mmCIF file of C-alpha atoms and ligand atoms in Angstrom:
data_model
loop_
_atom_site.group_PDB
_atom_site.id
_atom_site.type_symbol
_atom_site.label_atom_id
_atom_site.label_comp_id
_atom_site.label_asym_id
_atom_site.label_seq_id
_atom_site.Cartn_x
_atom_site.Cartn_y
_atom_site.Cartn_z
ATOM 1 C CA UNK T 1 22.060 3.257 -10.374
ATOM 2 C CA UNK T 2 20.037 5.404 -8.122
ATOM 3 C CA UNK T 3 17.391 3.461 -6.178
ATOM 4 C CA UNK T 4 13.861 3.579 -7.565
ATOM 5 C CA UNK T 5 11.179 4.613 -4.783
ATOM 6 C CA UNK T 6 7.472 4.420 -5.085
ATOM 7 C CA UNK T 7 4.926 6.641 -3.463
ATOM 8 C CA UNK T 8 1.732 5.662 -3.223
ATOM 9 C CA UNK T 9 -0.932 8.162 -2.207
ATOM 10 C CA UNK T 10 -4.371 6.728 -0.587
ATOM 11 C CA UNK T 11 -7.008 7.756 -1.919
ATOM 12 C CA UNK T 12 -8.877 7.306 1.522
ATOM 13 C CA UNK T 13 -7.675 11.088 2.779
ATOM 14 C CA UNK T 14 -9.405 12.477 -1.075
ATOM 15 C CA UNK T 15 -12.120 14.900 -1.603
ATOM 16 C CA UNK T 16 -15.344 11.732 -2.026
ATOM 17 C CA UNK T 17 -17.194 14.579 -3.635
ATOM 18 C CA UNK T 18 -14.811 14.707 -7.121
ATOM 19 C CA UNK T 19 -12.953 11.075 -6.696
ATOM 20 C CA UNK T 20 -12.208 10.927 -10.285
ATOM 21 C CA UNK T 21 -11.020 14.739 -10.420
ATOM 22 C CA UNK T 22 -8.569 13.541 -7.983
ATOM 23 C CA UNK T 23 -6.925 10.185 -9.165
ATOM 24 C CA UNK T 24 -6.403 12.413 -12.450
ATOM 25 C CA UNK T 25 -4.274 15.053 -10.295
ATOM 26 C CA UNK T 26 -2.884 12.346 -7.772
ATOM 27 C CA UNK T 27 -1.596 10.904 -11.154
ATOM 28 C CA UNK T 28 -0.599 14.111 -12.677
ATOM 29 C CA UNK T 29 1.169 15.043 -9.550
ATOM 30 C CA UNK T 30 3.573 12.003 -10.217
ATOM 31 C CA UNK T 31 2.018 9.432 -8.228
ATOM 32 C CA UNK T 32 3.219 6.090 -9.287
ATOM 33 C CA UNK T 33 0.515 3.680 -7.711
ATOM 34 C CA UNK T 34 -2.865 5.006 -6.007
ATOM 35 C CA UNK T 35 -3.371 3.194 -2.720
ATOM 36 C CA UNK T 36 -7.086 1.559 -2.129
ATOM 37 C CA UNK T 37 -8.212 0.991 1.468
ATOM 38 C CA UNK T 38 -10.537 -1.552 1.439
ATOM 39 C CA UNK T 39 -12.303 -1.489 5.171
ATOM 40 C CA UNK T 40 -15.121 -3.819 6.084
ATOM 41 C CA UNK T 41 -16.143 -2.426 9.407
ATOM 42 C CA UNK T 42 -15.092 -5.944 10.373
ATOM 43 C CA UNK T 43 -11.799 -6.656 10.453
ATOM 44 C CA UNK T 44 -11.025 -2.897 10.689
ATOM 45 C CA UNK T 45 -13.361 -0.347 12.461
ATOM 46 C CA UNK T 46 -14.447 1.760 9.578
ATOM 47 C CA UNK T 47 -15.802 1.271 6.000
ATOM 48 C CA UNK T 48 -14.992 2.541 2.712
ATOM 49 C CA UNK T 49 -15.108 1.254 -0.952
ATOM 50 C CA UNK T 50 -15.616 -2.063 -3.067
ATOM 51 C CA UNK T 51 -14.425 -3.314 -6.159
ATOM 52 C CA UNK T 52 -17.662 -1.361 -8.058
ATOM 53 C CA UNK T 53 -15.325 2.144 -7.325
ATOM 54 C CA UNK T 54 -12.278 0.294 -8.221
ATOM 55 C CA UNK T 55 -13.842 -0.799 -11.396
ATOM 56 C CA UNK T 56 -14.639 3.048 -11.914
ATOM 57 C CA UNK T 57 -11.640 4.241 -11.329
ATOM 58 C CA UNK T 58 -9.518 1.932 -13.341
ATOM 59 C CA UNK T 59 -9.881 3.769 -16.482
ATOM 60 C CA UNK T 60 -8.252 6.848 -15.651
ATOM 61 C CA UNK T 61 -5.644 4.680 -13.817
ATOM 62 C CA UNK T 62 -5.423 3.467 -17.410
ATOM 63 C CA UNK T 63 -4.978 6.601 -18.826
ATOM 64 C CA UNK T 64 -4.234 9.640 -17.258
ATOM 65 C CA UNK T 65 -0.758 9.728 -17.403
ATOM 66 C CA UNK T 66 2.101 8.758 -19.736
ATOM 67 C CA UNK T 67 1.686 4.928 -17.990
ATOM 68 C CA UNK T 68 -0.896 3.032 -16.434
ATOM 69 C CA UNK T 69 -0.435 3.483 -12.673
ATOM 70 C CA UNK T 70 -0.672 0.396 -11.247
ATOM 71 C CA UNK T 71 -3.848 0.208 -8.284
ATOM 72 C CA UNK T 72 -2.480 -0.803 -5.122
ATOM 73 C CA UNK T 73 -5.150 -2.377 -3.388
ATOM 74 C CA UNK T 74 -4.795 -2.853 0.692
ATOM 75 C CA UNK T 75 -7.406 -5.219 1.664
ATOM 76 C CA UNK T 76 -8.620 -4.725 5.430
ATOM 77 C CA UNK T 77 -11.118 -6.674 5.382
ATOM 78 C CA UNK T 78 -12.278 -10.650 6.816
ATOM 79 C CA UNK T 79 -13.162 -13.023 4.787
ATOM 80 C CA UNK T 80 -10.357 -11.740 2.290
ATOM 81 C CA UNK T 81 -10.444 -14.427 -0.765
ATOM 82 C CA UNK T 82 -13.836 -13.464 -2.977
ATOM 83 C CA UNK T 83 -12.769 -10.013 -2.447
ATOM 84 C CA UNK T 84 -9.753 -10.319 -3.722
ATOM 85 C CA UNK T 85 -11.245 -11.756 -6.511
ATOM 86 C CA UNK T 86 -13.415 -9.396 -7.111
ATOM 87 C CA UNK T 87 -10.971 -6.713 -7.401
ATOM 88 C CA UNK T 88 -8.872 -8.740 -9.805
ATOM 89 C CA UNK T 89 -11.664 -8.873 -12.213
ATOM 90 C CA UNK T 90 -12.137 -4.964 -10.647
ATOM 91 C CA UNK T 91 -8.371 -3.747 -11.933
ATOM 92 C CA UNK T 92 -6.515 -4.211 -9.460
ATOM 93 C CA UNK T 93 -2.744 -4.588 -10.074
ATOM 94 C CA UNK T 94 -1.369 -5.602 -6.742
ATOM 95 C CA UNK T 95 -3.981 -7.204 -4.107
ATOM 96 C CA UNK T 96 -2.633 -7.031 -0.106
ATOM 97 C CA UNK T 97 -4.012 -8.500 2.482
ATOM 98 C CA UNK T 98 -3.203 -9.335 6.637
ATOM 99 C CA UNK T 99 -2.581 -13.001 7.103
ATOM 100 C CA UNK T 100 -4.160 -12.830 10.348
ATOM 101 C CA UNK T 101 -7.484 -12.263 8.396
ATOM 102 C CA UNK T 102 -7.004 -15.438 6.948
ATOM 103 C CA UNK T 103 -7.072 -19.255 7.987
ATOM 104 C CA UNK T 104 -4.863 -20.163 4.799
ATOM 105 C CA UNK T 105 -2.159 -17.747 4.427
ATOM 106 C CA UNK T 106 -0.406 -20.233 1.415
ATOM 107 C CA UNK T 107 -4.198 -20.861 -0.269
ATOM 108 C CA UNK T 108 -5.061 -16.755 -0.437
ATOM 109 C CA UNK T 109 -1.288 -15.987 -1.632
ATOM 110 C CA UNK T 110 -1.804 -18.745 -4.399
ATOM 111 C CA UNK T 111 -5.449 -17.630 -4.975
ATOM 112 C CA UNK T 112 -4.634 -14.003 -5.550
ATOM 113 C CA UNK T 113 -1.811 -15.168 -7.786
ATOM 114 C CA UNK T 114 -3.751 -17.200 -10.045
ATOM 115 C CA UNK T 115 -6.172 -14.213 -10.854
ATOM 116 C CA UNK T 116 -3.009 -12.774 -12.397
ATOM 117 C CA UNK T 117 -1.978 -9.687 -9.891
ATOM 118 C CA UNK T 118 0.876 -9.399 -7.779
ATOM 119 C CA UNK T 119 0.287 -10.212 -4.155
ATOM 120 C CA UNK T 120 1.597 -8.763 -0.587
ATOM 121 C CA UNK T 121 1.399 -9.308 3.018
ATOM 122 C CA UNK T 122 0.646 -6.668 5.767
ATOM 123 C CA UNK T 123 1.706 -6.559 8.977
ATOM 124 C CA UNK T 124 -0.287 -4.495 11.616
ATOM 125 C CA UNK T 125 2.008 -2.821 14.185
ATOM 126 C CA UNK T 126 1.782 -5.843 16.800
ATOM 127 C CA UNK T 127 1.460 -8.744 14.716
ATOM 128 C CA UNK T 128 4.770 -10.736 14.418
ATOM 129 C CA UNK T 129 6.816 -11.680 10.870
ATOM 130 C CA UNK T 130 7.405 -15.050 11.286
ATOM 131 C CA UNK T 131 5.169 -16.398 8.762
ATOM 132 C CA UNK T 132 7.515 -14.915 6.133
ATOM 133 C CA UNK T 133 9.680 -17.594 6.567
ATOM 134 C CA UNK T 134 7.200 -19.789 5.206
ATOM 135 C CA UNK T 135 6.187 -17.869 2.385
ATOM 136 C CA UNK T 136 8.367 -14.908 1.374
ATOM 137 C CA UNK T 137 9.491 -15.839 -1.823
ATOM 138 C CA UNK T 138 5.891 -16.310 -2.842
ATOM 139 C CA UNK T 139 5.620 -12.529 -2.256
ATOM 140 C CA UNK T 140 5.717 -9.342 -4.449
ATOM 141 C CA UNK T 141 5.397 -7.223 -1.728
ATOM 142 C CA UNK T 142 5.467 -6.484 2.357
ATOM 143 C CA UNK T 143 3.360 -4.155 3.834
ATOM 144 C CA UNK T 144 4.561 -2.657 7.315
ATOM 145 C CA UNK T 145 1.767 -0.587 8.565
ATOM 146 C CA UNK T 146 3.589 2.233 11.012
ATOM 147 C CA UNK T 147 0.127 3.139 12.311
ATOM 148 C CA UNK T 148 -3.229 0.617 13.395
ATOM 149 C CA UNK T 149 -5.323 0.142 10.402
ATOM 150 C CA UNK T 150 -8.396 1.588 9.745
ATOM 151 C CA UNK T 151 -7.942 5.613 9.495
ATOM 152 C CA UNK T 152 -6.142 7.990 8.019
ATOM 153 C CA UNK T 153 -4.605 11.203 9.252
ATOM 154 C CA UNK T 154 -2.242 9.140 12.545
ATOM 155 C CA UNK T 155 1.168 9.495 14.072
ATOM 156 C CA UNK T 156 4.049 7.374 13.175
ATOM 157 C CA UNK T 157 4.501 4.540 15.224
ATOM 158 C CA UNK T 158 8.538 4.588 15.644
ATOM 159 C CA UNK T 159 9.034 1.085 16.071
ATOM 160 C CA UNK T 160 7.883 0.296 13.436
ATOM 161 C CA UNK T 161 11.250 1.084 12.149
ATOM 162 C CA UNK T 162 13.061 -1.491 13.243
ATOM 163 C CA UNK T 163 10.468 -4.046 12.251
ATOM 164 C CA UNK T 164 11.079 -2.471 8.597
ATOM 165 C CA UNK T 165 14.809 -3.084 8.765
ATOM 166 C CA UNK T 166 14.347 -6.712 9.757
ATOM 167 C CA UNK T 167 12.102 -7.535 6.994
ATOM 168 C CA UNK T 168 14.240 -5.443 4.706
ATOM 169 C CA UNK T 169 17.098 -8.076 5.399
ATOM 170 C CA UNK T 170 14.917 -11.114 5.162
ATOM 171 C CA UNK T 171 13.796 -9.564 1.664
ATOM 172 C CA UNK T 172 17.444 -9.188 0.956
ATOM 173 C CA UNK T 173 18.207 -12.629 2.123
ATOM 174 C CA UNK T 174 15.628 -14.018 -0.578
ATOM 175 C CA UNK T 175 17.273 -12.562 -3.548
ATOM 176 C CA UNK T 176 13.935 -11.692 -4.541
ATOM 177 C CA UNK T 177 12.763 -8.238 -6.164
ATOM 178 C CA UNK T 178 10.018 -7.778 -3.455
ATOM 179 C CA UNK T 179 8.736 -4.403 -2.247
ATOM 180 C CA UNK T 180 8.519 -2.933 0.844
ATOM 181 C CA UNK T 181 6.034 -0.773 1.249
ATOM 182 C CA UNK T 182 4.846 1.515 4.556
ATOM 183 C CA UNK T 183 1.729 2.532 5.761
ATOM 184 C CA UNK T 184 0.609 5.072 8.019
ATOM 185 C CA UNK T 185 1.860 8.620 9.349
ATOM 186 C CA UNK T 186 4.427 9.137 6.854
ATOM 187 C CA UNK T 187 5.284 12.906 5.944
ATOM 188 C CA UNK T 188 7.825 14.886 3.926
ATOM 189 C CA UNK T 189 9.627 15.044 7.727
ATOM 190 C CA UNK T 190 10.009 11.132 8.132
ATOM 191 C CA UNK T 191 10.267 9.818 4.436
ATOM 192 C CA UNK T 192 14.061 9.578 4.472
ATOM 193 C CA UNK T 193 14.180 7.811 7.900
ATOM 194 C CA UNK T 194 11.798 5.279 6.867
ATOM 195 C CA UNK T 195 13.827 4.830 3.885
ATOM 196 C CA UNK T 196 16.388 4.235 5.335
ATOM 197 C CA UNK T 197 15.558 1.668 7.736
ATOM 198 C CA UNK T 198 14.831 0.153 4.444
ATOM 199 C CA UNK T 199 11.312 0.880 2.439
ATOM 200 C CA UNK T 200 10.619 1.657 -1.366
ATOM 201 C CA UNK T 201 7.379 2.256 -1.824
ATOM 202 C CA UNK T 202 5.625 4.818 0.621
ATOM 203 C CA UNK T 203 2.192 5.308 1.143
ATOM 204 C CA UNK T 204 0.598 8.829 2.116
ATOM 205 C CA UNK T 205 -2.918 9.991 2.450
ATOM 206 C CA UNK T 206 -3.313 12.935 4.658
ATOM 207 C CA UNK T 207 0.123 14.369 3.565
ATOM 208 C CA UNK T 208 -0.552 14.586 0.316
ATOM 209 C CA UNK T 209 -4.638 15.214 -0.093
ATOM 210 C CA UNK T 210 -4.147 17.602 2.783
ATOM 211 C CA UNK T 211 -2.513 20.181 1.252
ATOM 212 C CA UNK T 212 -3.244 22.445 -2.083
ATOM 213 C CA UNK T 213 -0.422 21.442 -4.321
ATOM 214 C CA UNK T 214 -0.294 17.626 -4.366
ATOM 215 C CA UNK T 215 3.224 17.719 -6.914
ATOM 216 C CA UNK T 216 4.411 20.015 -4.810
ATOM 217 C CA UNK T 217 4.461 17.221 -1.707
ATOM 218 C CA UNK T 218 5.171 14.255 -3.869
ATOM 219 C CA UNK T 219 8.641 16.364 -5.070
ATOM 220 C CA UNK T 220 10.067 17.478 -1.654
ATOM 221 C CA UNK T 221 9.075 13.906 -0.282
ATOM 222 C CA UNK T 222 11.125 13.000 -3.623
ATOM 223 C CA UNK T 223 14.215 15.397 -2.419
ATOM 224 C CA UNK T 224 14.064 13.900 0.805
ATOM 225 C CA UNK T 225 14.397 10.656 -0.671
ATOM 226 C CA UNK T 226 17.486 11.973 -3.000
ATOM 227 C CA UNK T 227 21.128 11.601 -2.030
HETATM 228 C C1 LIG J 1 -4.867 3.152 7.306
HETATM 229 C C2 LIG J 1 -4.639 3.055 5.831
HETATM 230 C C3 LIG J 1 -3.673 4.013 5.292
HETATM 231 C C4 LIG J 1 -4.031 5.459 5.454
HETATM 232 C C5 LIG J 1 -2.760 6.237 5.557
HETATM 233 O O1 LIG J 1 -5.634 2.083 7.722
HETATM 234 O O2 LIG J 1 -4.180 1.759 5.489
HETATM 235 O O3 LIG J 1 -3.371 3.742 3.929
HETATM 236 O O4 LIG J 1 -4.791 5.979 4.417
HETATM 237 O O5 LIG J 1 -3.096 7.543 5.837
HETATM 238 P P1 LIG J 1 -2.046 8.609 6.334
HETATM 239 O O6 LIG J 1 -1.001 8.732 5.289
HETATM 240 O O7 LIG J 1 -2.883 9.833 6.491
HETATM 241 O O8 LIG J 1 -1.484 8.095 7.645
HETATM 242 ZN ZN1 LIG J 2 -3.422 1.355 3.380
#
């Protein structure tokens, strides 16, 4: 069975002026979740959108295509747990956030849980893995972010790359159907290397909403994937 990848364009790098014009190509163009980066100006240096846009959006997430396409929401923010709560009652689907924006990394896993979406950790380029030993097979997904939160549009961090192949055999190790997602820099060029250190779900902002023909960058990072 050939492996099932997941690319996740953020909505951060879109055109602000047509949002909802966009999710409907983003989703046209074969996207299979839309990426939401949630920045406080806080926790992250910048600031974007709440769970009032998510709310907004969720209809055509609904709709649009054949499927719902799940909303992928990547919280940077501090305090994280009303938030997160507020995009469950918002739409959201999947709800990350970065442990070290949290006191109780078991409470806001269980708490994120309980409002009935899947749940994922994120790791910023320095911060170290350990807690998953504590808590990875409370997990639906790992988020490796391969640049410093809180832009789009930066350069692949490489080693990231091998901190993506040591949570890919921790994940493997659980026996659990986890994701592992990346975030940050990634481009039709690097795809297949970051794949193969180990990811399935990709996120991209500035390669995809940069250029005219959004299927047209979602198939050749497809190819790339293939084979
Ligand atoms: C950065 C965000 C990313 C960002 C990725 O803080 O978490 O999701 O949008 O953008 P690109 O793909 O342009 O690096
Ligand atoms: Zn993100």
């Amino acid at each position: 069975m050939t492996k099932q990848f997941i690319i996740s364009p953020s909505i951060l790098s879109a055109d602000f002026t047509k949002l909802g014009e966009e999710i409907q190509s983003v989703i046209h163009a074969g996207a299979d979740w839309i990426h939401f980066d949630v920045m406080d100006n806080h926790y992250v240096p910048n600031l974007t959108f709440g769970p009032m846009i998510c709310k907004a959006l969720k209809p055509l997430a609904l709709t649009v295509g054949h499927k719902p396409v799940p909303i992928d929401v990547h919280l940077m923010v501090e305090p994280v747990d009303a938030l997160a709560q507020a995009f469950a009652v918002a739409g959201a689907d999947l709800i990350s956030f970065h442990p070290d924006a949290v006191r109780h990394v078991h409470r806001s896993i269980q708490s994120i849980k309980s409002s009935g979406c899947k749940v994922g950790l994120v790791f910023n380029p320095a911060e170290p893995i350990g807690v998953l030993s504590e808590v990875i097979e409370e997990l639906d997904l790992i988020l490796i972010m391969s640049v410093n939160p809180g832009f789009g549009g930066q350069s692949f961090i490489d080693a990231s790359l091998n901190k993506i192949e040591r949570v890919r055999k921790l994940i493997d190790a659980s026996g659990k159907p986890i994701h592992l997602e990346v975030d940050g820099g990634i481009k039709i060029e690097n795809i297949r290397l970051v794949a193969d250190a180990g990811a399935d779900a990709f996120v991209a902002g500035s390669a995809i909403f940069g250029q005219k023909d959004y299927a047209g960058v979602i198939q050749r990072m497809r190819d790339a994937l293939k084979g």
